[in-house]
Amino acid sequence: MIRVAVVDDQRLFTKGLSGLVDMLPGVEVVGVAYNGEEAIALCRKEEPDVVLMDISMPKMDGISATREIKDLL
C-alpha cells in the first residue's frame, strides 16, 4: 500500500485531491495538511511514501517544507 500525504492551503482542492487519490487501488491518503508547518508534523507522525505538496502556502512554503521533510525522512 502506498501511503500519501496531501498538502495545500486551498481546503476544497485538498479535499477533492484526497478523494481522488483515495480511490486509486493500492493507495491510501494518510493525512492532509494546510501549510508547511502542518506538513512537517504530519510527515513526522505518519511517514508517508509520497507527499503531494503545493508550493505557495502561508506560514511556510512548500519548497522549504519539502527540504525539512527530506532531512527528517
Short mmCIF file of C-alpha atoms in Angstrom, two decimals:
data_model
loop_
_atom_site.label_atom_id
_atom_site.label_comp_id
_atom_site.label_asym_id
_atom_site.label_seq_id
_atom_site.Cartn_x
_atom_site.Cartn_y
_atom_site.Cartn_z
CA MET A 1 0.00 0.00 0.00
CA ILE A 2 1.38 3.42 -0.98
CA ARG A 3 0.84 5.99 1.77
CA VAL A 4 0.20 9.55 0.54
CA ALA A 5 0.03 12.91 2.32
CA VAL A 6 -1.75 15.83 0.61
CA VAL A 7 -0.66 19.40 1.42
CA ASP A 8 -2.35 22.55 0.08
CA ASP A 9 -3.79 25.67 1.67
CA GLN A 10 -6.91 25.50 -0.51
CA ARG A 11 -9.21 23.24 1.51
CA LEU A 12 -11.61 22.45 -1.34
CA PHE A 13 -8.73 21.40 -3.60
CA THR A 14 -7.19 19.32 -0.81
CA LYS A 15 -10.49 17.55 -0.17
CA GLY A 16 -11.01 16.82 -3.87
CA LEU A 17 -7.47 15.60 -4.50
CA SER A 18 -7.56 13.43 -1.37
CA GLY A 19 -10.79 11.84 -2.56
CA LEU A 20 -9.36 11.08 -6.00
CA VAL A 21 -6.12 9.65 -4.63
CA ASP A 22 -8.01 7.53 -2.10
CA MET A 23 -9.95 5.87 -4.94
CA LEU A 24 -6.77 4.53 -6.54
CA PRO A 25 -6.10 0.85 -5.91
CA GLY A 26 -3.15 0.25 -3.61
CA VAL A 27 -3.04 3.87 -2.45
CA GLU A 28 -4.27 5.45 0.77
CA VAL A 29 -4.25 9.06 1.98
CA VAL A 30 -2.73 9.04 5.46
CA GLY A 31 -3.44 12.71 6.14
CA VAL A 32 -3.83 16.24 4.88
CA ALA A 33 -2.15 19.48 5.91
CA TYR A 34 -2.88 23.09 5.01
CA ASN A 35 0.57 24.70 5.34
CA GLY A 36 4.23 23.73 5.50
CA GLU A 37 4.39 23.54 9.29
CA GLU A 38 1.43 21.15 9.41
CA ALA A 39 3.03 19.11 6.62
CA ILE A 40 6.20 18.59 8.64
CA ALA A 41 4.22 17.47 11.69
CA LEU A 42 2.10 15.14 9.55
CA CYS A 43 5.16 13.55 7.94
CA ARG A 44 6.84 13.04 11.32
CA LYS A 45 3.75 11.23 12.57
CA GLU A 46 2.66 9.24 9.50
CA GLU A 47 5.89 8.78 7.48
CA PRO A 48 4.14 8.77 4.07
CA ASP A 49 5.73 7.28 0.96
CA VAL A 50 4.61 10.24 -1.19
CA VAL A 51 3.80 13.87 -0.37
CA LEU A 52 1.72 15.90 -2.85
CA MET A 53 2.76 19.45 -1.87
CA ASP A 54 1.64 22.90 -3.01
CA ILE A 55 4.46 25.42 -3.39
CA SER A 56 2.76 28.66 -2.35
CA MET A 57 1.25 28.43 1.15
CA PRO A 58 1.07 30.59 4.29
CA LYS A 59 3.43 30.16 7.28
CA MET A 60 5.93 28.03 5.33
CA ASP A 61 6.12 27.47 1.59
CA GLY A 62 6.15 24.02 0.06
CA ILE A 63 9.79 24.16 -1.02
CA SER A 64 11.05 24.92 2.50
CA ALA A 65 8.75 22.29 3.97
CA THR A 66 9.93 19.71 1.43
CA ARG A 67 13.57 20.39 2.35
CA GLU A 68 12.82 19.86 6.04
CA ILE A 69 10.80 16.71 5.37
CA LYS A 70 13.61 15.33 3.21
CA ASP A 71 16.06 15.84 6.09
CA LEU A 72 13.63 14.17 8.53
CA LEU A 73 12.96 11.06 6.50
#
